[in-house]
Amino acid sequence: MTEFVQIVEVGPRDGLQNEPDLVPLSAKLAFVEGLIAAGLREIEATSFVSPKAVPQLADADDLMVTLPRNSAVCYHALVPNERGLERALTAKTDVIALFTSATEAFCQANIRCTVAESFERFAPVVERVRAAGLSLRGYVSVAFVCPFCGDVDPGAAVDIALRLAEIGCDDVCLADTVGRARPEQVTAVFSQLLKTLSPDRLSLHVHDTDGRALDNIDAALELGIRRFDGAAGGLGGCPFAPGAPGNVATQRVVRHLHERGFETGVDPDLITRALDPVLPYLTRPVVT
Ligand code: COA
Ligand code: ZN
């Protein structure tokens, strides 16, 4: 039997948050509709963060309530605090994604607090997410390399990931936010985590700055990880991480997985077609 790998499409959030031009709501909506037509079932649609911090996603409330609803499709959104959760619940988000960092420097740059304070903010959010019966994801940003501190001690990333699992994150996602991780770092972090957590609670989010995204995915696949993020067309980056260009293109991840004999349920050519409505607003070429 072919083994299934779950793709989490983060283009509408991680991708569009880094575009200098605002993409109109109608184009975002058509983009997500196209992603669903391509077979994607877990879509990180937006963030309920401060619109001053990320003006590109200021339309999160309107977008989330307008998205087509289909019981097979789960919409994820980033939530930094209780205010964000309130908005996410009102808009009927399916998966709440918390995010903190493996380093203090990135945490400050990204969410303007210490790692310890980020967990204090999470406590009331987690309680309400649980009460609402929603699924919870937790990101460890800069899990391998930090734009401010360089290589991250695997123990630091493991520690934060385990804390996210402990507070109740169903899925803990290790993020190579700047796209400079090496496969041996991926192996080091995941093999430590797998001593405590089962592979179905872990996922990997990679950018492709140094061209090693697929090697890093292979390192995680080798250890039994079966959930990976990608952004359609290789859109994306992080406005708070200098030098972070695109996410790995979902089409490349999907084609690579299919070549390796895995099943994803996703058609990479239809992902390329899904990008059409947003192309006029993008400043960089997309991967097809
Ligand atoms: N939704 C909407 N507005 C929010 C908000 C939310 N979830 N959280 C805070 N705000 C508003 C506040 O009302 C306040 O507005 P005001 O200046 O008009 O009074 C302003 O944002 C600052 O709020 P404060 O609580 O002081 O937060 P902060 O300045 O310490 O910033 C974050 C903390 C986390 C809210 C902010 O840094 C943020 O949204 N970062 C986004 C990070 C991100 O998306 N990174 C990419 C993912 S890797
Ligand atoms: Zn990212």
CSV table of C-alpha atoms and ligand atoms in Angstrom, one decimal:
chain,number,residue,atom,x,y,z
A,1,MET,CA,0.0,0.0,0.0
A,2,THR,CA,1.3,3.5,-0.8
A,3,GLU,CA,2.1,5.6,2.2
A,4,PHE,CA,0.2,8.9,2.5
A,5,VAL,CA,2.0,12.2,3.3
A,6,GLN,CA,-0.1,15.1,4.5
A,7,ILE,CA,0.7,18.5,3.0
A,8,VAL,CA,-0.1,21.7,4.8
A,9,GLU,CA,-0.4,24.6,2.3
A,10,VAL,CA,0.9,27.8,3.9
A,11,GLY,CA,1.0,30.0,0.8
A,12,PRO,CA,-2.0,32.2,1.6
A,13,ARG,CA,-0.4,33.0,5.0
A,14,ASP,CA,3.4,32.6,4.9
A,15,GLY,CA,3.4,33.4,1.2
A,16,LEU,CA,1.3,36.5,1.0
A,17,GLN,CA,2.4,38.0,4.3
A,18,ASN,CA,5.7,38.7,2.7
A,19,GLU,CA,4.5,40.4,-0.4
A,20,PRO,CA,5.0,44.2,-0.5
A,21,ASP,CA,1.7,44.7,-2.3
A,22,LEU,CA,-1.6,43.9,-0.7
A,23,VAL,CA,-3.5,41.2,-2.4
A,24,PRO,CA,-7.3,41.9,-2.6
A,25,LEU,CA,-9.6,39.6,-0.7
A,26,SER,CA,-11.3,38.4,-3.9
A,27,ALA,CA,-7.9,37.2,-5.3
A,28,LYS,CA,-7.0,35.4,-2.0
A,29,LEU,CA,-10.4,33.7,-2.1
A,30,ALA,CA,-9.9,32.5,-5.7
A,31,PHE,CA,-6.4,31.3,-4.7
A,32,VAL,CA,-7.7,29.2,-1.9
A,33,GLU,CA,-10.5,27.8,-4.1
A,34,GLY,CA,-7.8,26.8,-6.6
A,35,LEU,CA,-5.7,25.1,-3.9
A,36,ILE,CA,-8.7,23.1,-2.8
A,37,ALA,CA,-9.3,22.1,-6.5
A,38,ALA,CA,-5.7,20.9,-6.5
A,39,GLY,CA,-6.5,18.5,-3.7
A,40,LEU,CA,-5.1,20.5,-0.7
A,41,ARG,CA,-7.0,19.8,2.4
A,42,GLU,CA,-5.1,21.6,5.1
A,43,ILE,CA,-4.6,25.3,4.3
A,44,GLU,CA,-3.1,27.9,6.5
A,45,ALA,CA,-5.3,30.7,5.2
A,46,THR,CA,-4.2,33.7,7.3
A,47,SER,CA,-3.1,35.1,10.7
A,48,PHE,CA,-5.1,36.9,13.4
A,49,VAL,CA,-2.1,39.0,14.4
A,50,SER,CA,-1.7,42.7,14.7
A,51,PRO,CA,-2.6,44.4,11.4
A,52,LYS,CA,0.2,46.9,12.2
A,53,ALA,CA,2.7,44.1,12.4
A,54,VAL,CA,1.4,42.3,9.2
A,55,PRO,CA,-0.8,44.6,7.1
A,56,GLN,CA,-0.9,42.1,4.3
A,57,LEU,CA,-3.2,39.9,6.5
A,58,ALA,CA,-5.4,42.6,7.9
A,59,ASP,CA,-8.4,41.1,6.1
A,60,ALA,CA,-8.1,37.9,8.1
A,61,ASP,CA,-11.6,38.1,9.6
A,62,ASP,CA,-13.3,38.8,6.3
A,63,LEU,CA,-11.3,36.2,4.5
A,64,MET,CA,-11.9,33.4,7.0
A,65,VAL,CA,-15.7,33.9,7.0
A,66,THR,CA,-15.8,34.0,3.2
A,67,LEU,CA,-13.8,30.9,2.5
A,68,PRO,CA,-15.8,28.0,1.0
A,69,ARG,CA,-16.7,25.4,3.7
A,70,ASN,CA,-16.3,21.7,3.0
A,71,SER,CA,-16.0,19.2,5.7
A,72,ALA,CA,-12.9,17.7,4.1
A,73,VAL,CA,-11.0,21.0,4.2
A,74,CYS,CA,-9.3,22.4,7.4
A,75,TYR,CA,-8.4,26.1,7.6
A,76,HIS,CA,-5.5,26.9,9.9
A,77,ALA,CA,-4.6,30.4,11.2
A,78,LEU,CA,-1.8,31.8,13.3
A,79,VAL,CA,-2.9,33.2,16.6
A,80,PRO,CA,-0.5,35.2,18.8
A,81,ASN,CA,-2.6,36.0,21.8
A,82,GLU,CA,-6.2,35.9,23.3
A,83,ARG,CA,-7.3,38.8,21.1
A,84,GLY,CA,-6.2,36.8,18.0
A,85,LEU,CA,-8.1,33.8,19.3
A,86,GLU,CA,-11.3,35.7,19.8
A,87,ARG,CA,-11.1,36.8,16.2
A,88,ALA,CA,-10.2,33.3,15.0
A,89,LEU,CA,-13.1,31.7,16.9
A,90,THR,CA,-15.6,34.3,15.6
A,91,ALA,CA,-14.5,33.6,12.0
A,92,LYS,CA,-14.7,29.8,12.6
A,93,THR,CA,-11.1,28.8,12.1
A,94,ASP,CA,-10.6,25.0,12.3
A,95,VAL,CA,-7.0,24.8,13.4
A,96,ILE,CA,-5.4,27.3,15.8
A,97,ALA,CA,-1.6,27.7,15.3
A,98,LEU,CA,0.5,29.1,18.1
A,99,PHE,CA,4.0,30.2,17.4
A,100,THR,CA,7.1,30.8,19.5
A,101,SER,CA,10.8,30.5,18.8
A,102,ALA,CA,13.8,28.4,19.6
A,103,THR,CA,15.8,31.6,20.3
A,104,GLU,CA,15.1,34.7,22.4
A,105,ALA,CA,16.4,37.1,19.7
A,106,PHE,CA,13.9,35.8,17.1
A,107,CYS,CA,11.1,35.7,19.6
A,108,GLN,CA,11.6,39.4,20.4
A,109,ALA,CA,11.8,40.4,16.7
A,110,ASN,CA,8.7,38.4,15.8
A,111,ILE,CA,6.3,38.7,18.7
A,112,ARG,CA,8.0,41.2,20.9
A,113,CYS,CA,8.2,39.1,24.0
A,114,THR,CA,10.5,36.4,25.6
A,115,VAL,CA,9.9,32.7,25.0
A,116,ALA,CA,8.7,32.4,28.6
A,117,GLU,CA,6.2,35.2,28.1
A,118,SER,CA,5.0,33.6,24.8
A,119,PHE,CA,4.0,30.5,26.9
A,120,GLU,CA,2.2,32.7,29.4
A,121,ARG,CA,0.2,34.1,26.5
A,122,PHE,CA,-0.6,30.6,25.2
A,123,ALA,CA,-2.1,29.3,28.5
A,124,PRO,CA,-5.5,31.0,28.3
A,125,VAL,CA,-5.6,30.5,24.5
A,126,VAL,CA,-5.0,26.7,24.8
A,127,GLU,CA,-7.7,26.4,27.4
A,128,ARG,CA,-10.2,28.1,25.2
A,129,VAL,CA,-9.2,26.1,22.1
A,130,ARG,CA,-9.6,22.9,24.0
A,131,ALA,CA,-13.0,24.0,25.3
A,132,ALA,CA,-14.1,24.8,21.7
A,133,GLY,CA,-12.9,21.4,20.6
A,134,LEU,CA,-10.5,22.7,18.0
A,135,SER,CA,-7.2,21.3,16.9
A,136,LEU,CA,-4.0,23.0,18.0
A,137,ARG,CA,-0.7,23.4,16.1
A,138,GLY,CA,2.4,24.8,17.7
A,139,TYR,CA,5.3,26.2,15.6
A,140,VAL,CA,8.9,26.4,16.8
A,141,SER,CA,10.3,29.2,14.6
A,142,VAL,CA,14.0,29.2,13.8
A,143,ALA,CA,14.3,25.6,15.0
A,144,PHE,CA,17.6,25.0,13.2
A,145,VAL,CA,19.2,28.3,12.2
A,146,CYS,CA,18.4,31.8,13.5
A,147,PRO,CA,19.0,34.9,11.4
A,148,PHE,CA,20.3,36.7,14.5
A,149,CYS,CA,22.3,33.9,16.3
A,150,GLY,CA,23.2,31.4,13.6
A,151,ASP,CA,23.0,27.6,14.3
A,152,VAL,CA,20.6,26.7,17.0
A,153,ASP,CA,21.4,24.2,19.6
A,154,PRO,CA,19.2,21.1,18.8
A,155,GLY,CA,18.5,20.8,22.6
A,156,ALA,CA,16.9,24.3,22.6
A,157,ALA,CA,14.6,23.5,19.7
A,158,VAL,CA,13.7,20.1,21.2
A,159,ASP,CA,12.9,21.8,24.6
A,160,ILE,CA,10.5,24.3,23.0
A,161,ALA,CA,8.9,21.6,20.9
A,162,LEU,CA,8.3,19.4,23.9
A,163,ARG,CA,6.8,22.2,25.8
A,164,LEU,CA,4.4,22.9,23.0
A,165,ALA,CA,3.4,19.2,23.0
A,166,GLU,CA,3.0,19.3,26.7
A,167,ILE,CA,0.6,22.2,26.7
A,168,GLY,CA,-1.6,20.3,24.3
A,169,CYS,CA,-0.5,21.0,20.7
A,170,ASP,CA,-1.7,18.1,18.6
A,171,ASP,CA,0.9,18.9,15.9
A,172,VAL,CA,4.3,20.4,16.7
A,173,CYS,CA,5.9,22.0,13.6
A,174,LEU,CA,9.6,22.6,13.5
A,175,ALA,CA,10.3,25.6,11.2
A,176,ASP,CA,13.4,26.3,9.2
A,177,THR,CA,12.2,30.0,9.0
A,178,VAL,CA,15.3,31.3,7.2
A,179,GLY,CA,15.8,28.2,4.9
A,180,ARG,CA,19.4,27.6,5.9
A,181,ALA,CA,19.0,24.3,7.8
A,182,ARG,CA,21.2,21.3,7.0
A,183,PRO,CA,19.8,17.7,6.9
A,184,GLU,CA,22.0,16.7,9.9
A,185,GLN,CA,20.3,19.4,12.0
A,186,VAL,CA,16.9,18.1,11.0
A,187,THR,CA,17.9,14.6,11.9
A,188,ALA,CA,19.3,15.7,15.3
A,189,VAL,CA,16.2,17.6,16.3
A,190,PHE,CA,13.6,15.0,15.1
A,191,SER,CA,15.5,12.0,16.4
A,192,GLN,CA,15.6,13.5,19.9
A,193,LEU,CA,11.9,14.4,19.7
A,194,LEU,CA,10.9,10.9,18.5
A,195,LYS,CA,12.2,9.5,21.8
A,196,THR,CA,9.1,11.2,23.4
A,197,LEU,CA,6.6,12.0,20.7
A,198,SER,CA,5.1,9.8,18.0
A,199,PRO,CA,5.8,10.9,14.4
A,200,ASP,CA,2.1,11.8,13.8
A,201,ARG,CA,2.5,14.7,16.3
A,202,LEU,CA,5.4,16.3,14.4
A,203,SER,CA,5.8,18.2,11.1
A,204,LEU,CA,8.4,20.2,9.2
A,205,HIS,CA,8.1,23.6,7.7
A,206,VAL,CA,11.0,24.6,5.4
A,207,HIS,CA,12.1,27.5,3.3
A,208,ASP,CA,14.6,27.0,0.5
A,209,THR,CA,17.2,29.8,0.8
A,210,ASP,CA,20.2,27.4,0.5
A,211,GLY,CA,18.5,24.9,-1.9
A,212,ARG,CA,18.4,22.2,0.7
A,213,ALA,CA,14.7,22.1,1.4
A,214,LEU,CA,14.1,18.7,-0.3
A,215,ASP,CA,17.1,17.2,1.4
A,216,ASN,CA,15.8,18.4,4.8
A,217,ILE,CA,12.4,16.9,4.0
A,218,ASP,CA,14.1,13.6,3.1
A,219,ALA,CA,15.9,13.6,6.4
A,220,ALA,CA,12.6,13.9,8.2
A,221,LEU,CA,10.9,11.4,6.0
A,222,GLU,CA,13.7,8.9,6.8
A,223,LEU,CA,12.7,9.2,10.5
A,224,GLY,CA,9.0,8.6,9.8
A,225,ILE,CA,7.7,12.2,9.6
A,226,ARG,CA,4.7,12.4,7.3
A,227,ARG,CA,3.5,16.0,7.4
A,228,PHE,CA,5.2,18.8,5.6
A,229,ASP,CA,4.4,22.5,4.9
A,230,GLY,CA,4.8,24.1,1.5
A,231,ALA,CA,3.7,27.3,-0.2
A,232,ALA,CA,2.3,27.2,-3.7
A,233,GLY,CA,4.8,28.6,-6.2
A,234,GLY,CA,7.5,29.0,-3.4
A,235,LEU,CA,5.8,32.2,-2.3
A,236,GLY,CA,6.8,33.6,1.0
A,237,GLY,CA,9.4,34.4,3.5
A,238,CYS,CA,9.1,36.1,6.9
A,239,PRO,CA,9.1,39.9,7.3
A,240,PHE,CA,10.7,39.5,10.7
A,241,ALA,CA,13.6,37.2,9.5
A,242,PRO,CA,16.1,39.1,7.4
A,243,GLY,CA,17.2,37.1,4.4
A,244,ALA,CA,14.3,34.6,4.4
A,245,PRO,CA,13.0,34.2,0.9
A,246,GLY,CA,10.4,31.7,-0.2
A,247,ASN,CA,9.0,28.6,1.4
A,248,VAL,CA,9.7,25.5,-0.5
A,249,ALA,CA,7.2,25.3,-3.4
A,250,THR,CA,4.4,22.9,-2.7
A,251,GLN,CA,4.6,21.7,-6.3
A,252,ARG,CA,8.2,20.6,-5.8
A,253,VAL,CA,7.4,18.9,-2.5
A,254,VAL,CA,4.5,17.0,-4.1
A,255,ARG,CA,6.4,15.9,-7.2
A,256,HIS,CA,9.4,14.8,-5.0
A,257,LEU,CA,7.1,12.8,-2.8
A,258,HIS,CA,5.3,11.2,-5.7
A,259,GLU,CA,8.7,10.3,-7.3
A,260,ARG,CA,9.6,8.7,-4.0
A,261,GLY,CA,6.4,6.6,-4.1
A,262,PHE,CA,4.4,8.5,-1.5
A,263,GLU,CA,0.8,9.6,-2.1
A,264,THR,CA,-0.4,13.1,-1.3
A,265,GLY,CA,-3.8,13.5,-3.0
A,266,VAL,CA,-2.5,16.7,-4.6
A,267,ASP,CA,-2.1,17.6,-8.3
A,268,PRO,CA,1.0,19.9,-8.6
A,269,ASP,CA,-0.1,21.3,-12.0
A,270,LEU,CA,-3.4,22.5,-10.5
A,271,ILE,CA,-1.4,24.3,-7.7
A,272,THR,CA,0.3,26.2,-10.5
A,273,ARG,CA,-3.1,27.1,-11.9
A,274,ALA,CA,-4.4,28.1,-8.5
A,275,LEU,CA,-1.7,30.9,-8.4
A,276,ASP,CA,-3.2,32.7,-11.4
A,277,PRO,CA,-5.5,35.1,-9.4
A,278,VAL,CA,-2.6,36.3,-7.2
A,279,LEU,CA,0.1,36.6,-9.9
A,280,PRO,CA,-0.7,40.2,-10.8
A,281,TYR,CA,0.1,41.3,-7.2
A,282,LEU,CA,3.4,39.4,-6.8
A,283,THR,CA,6.8,41.0,-7.1
A,284,ARG,CA,8.8,37.8,-7.6
A,285,PRO,CA,8.5,35.0,-10.1
A,286,VAL,CA,6.8,31.8,-8.8
A,287,VAL,CA,7.9,28.2,-9.2
A,288,THR,CA,5.6,26.3,-11.5
B,1,COA,N1,-5.3,41.2,16.5
B,1,COA,C1,-5.4,42.5,16.2
B,1,COA,N2,-4.7,43.5,16.8
B,1,COA,C2,-3.9,43.1,17.8
B,1,COA,C3,-3.7,41.8,18.1
B,1,COA,C4,-4.4,40.8,17.4
B,1,COA,N3,-4.3,39.5,17.7
B,1,COA,N4,-2.8,41.7,19.1
B,1,COA,C5,-2.4,43.0,19.4
B,1,COA,N5,-3.1,43.8,18.6
B,1,COA,C6,-3.0,45.3,18.5
B,1,COA,C7,-3.2,46.0,19.8
B,1,COA,O1,-4.6,46.3,20.0
B,1,COA,C8,-2.4,47.2,19.7
B,1,COA,O2,-3.0,48.1,18.9
B,1,COA,P1,-2.9,49.7,19.2
B,1,COA,O3,-1.5,50.1,19.0
B,1,COA,O4,-3.8,50.3,18.2
B,1,COA,O5,-3.3,49.9,20.6
B,1,COA,C9,-1.1,46.7,19.0
B,1,COA,O6,-1.6,45.6,18.2
B,1,COA,C10,0.0,46.3,19.9
B,1,COA,O7,-0.5,45.4,20.8
B,1,COA,P2,0.4,44.8,22.0
B,1,COA,O8,-0.5,43.9,22.8
B,1,COA,O9,1.1,45.9,22.7
B,1,COA,O10,1.4,43.8,21.2
B,1,COA,P3,2.9,44.0,20.8
B,1,COA,O11,3.1,45.3,20.2
B,1,COA,O12,3.7,43.5,21.9
B,1,COA,O13,2.9,42.9,19.6
B,1,COA,C11,2.0,40.9,18.6
B,1,COA,C12,2.7,41.6,19.8
B,1,COA,C13,2.3,39.4,18.8
B,1,COA,C14,0.6,41.2,18.7
B,1,COA,C15,2.6,41.5,17.3
B,1,COA,O14,4.0,41.5,17.4
B,1,COA,C16,2.2,40.6,16.1
B,1,COA,O15,1.1,40.6,15.8
B,1,COA,N6,3.2,40.0,15.4
B,1,COA,C17,3.0,39.3,14.3
B,1,COA,C18,4.1,38.3,14.1
B,1,COA,C19,3.8,37.4,12.8
B,1,COA,O16,2.8,37.3,12.3
B,1,COA,N7,4.9,36.8,12.4
B,1,COA,C20,4.9,35.9,11.3
B,1,COA,C21,4.8,34.5,11.7
B,1,COA,S1,6.4,33.7,11.8
B,2,ZN,ZN,7.8,30.1,7.1
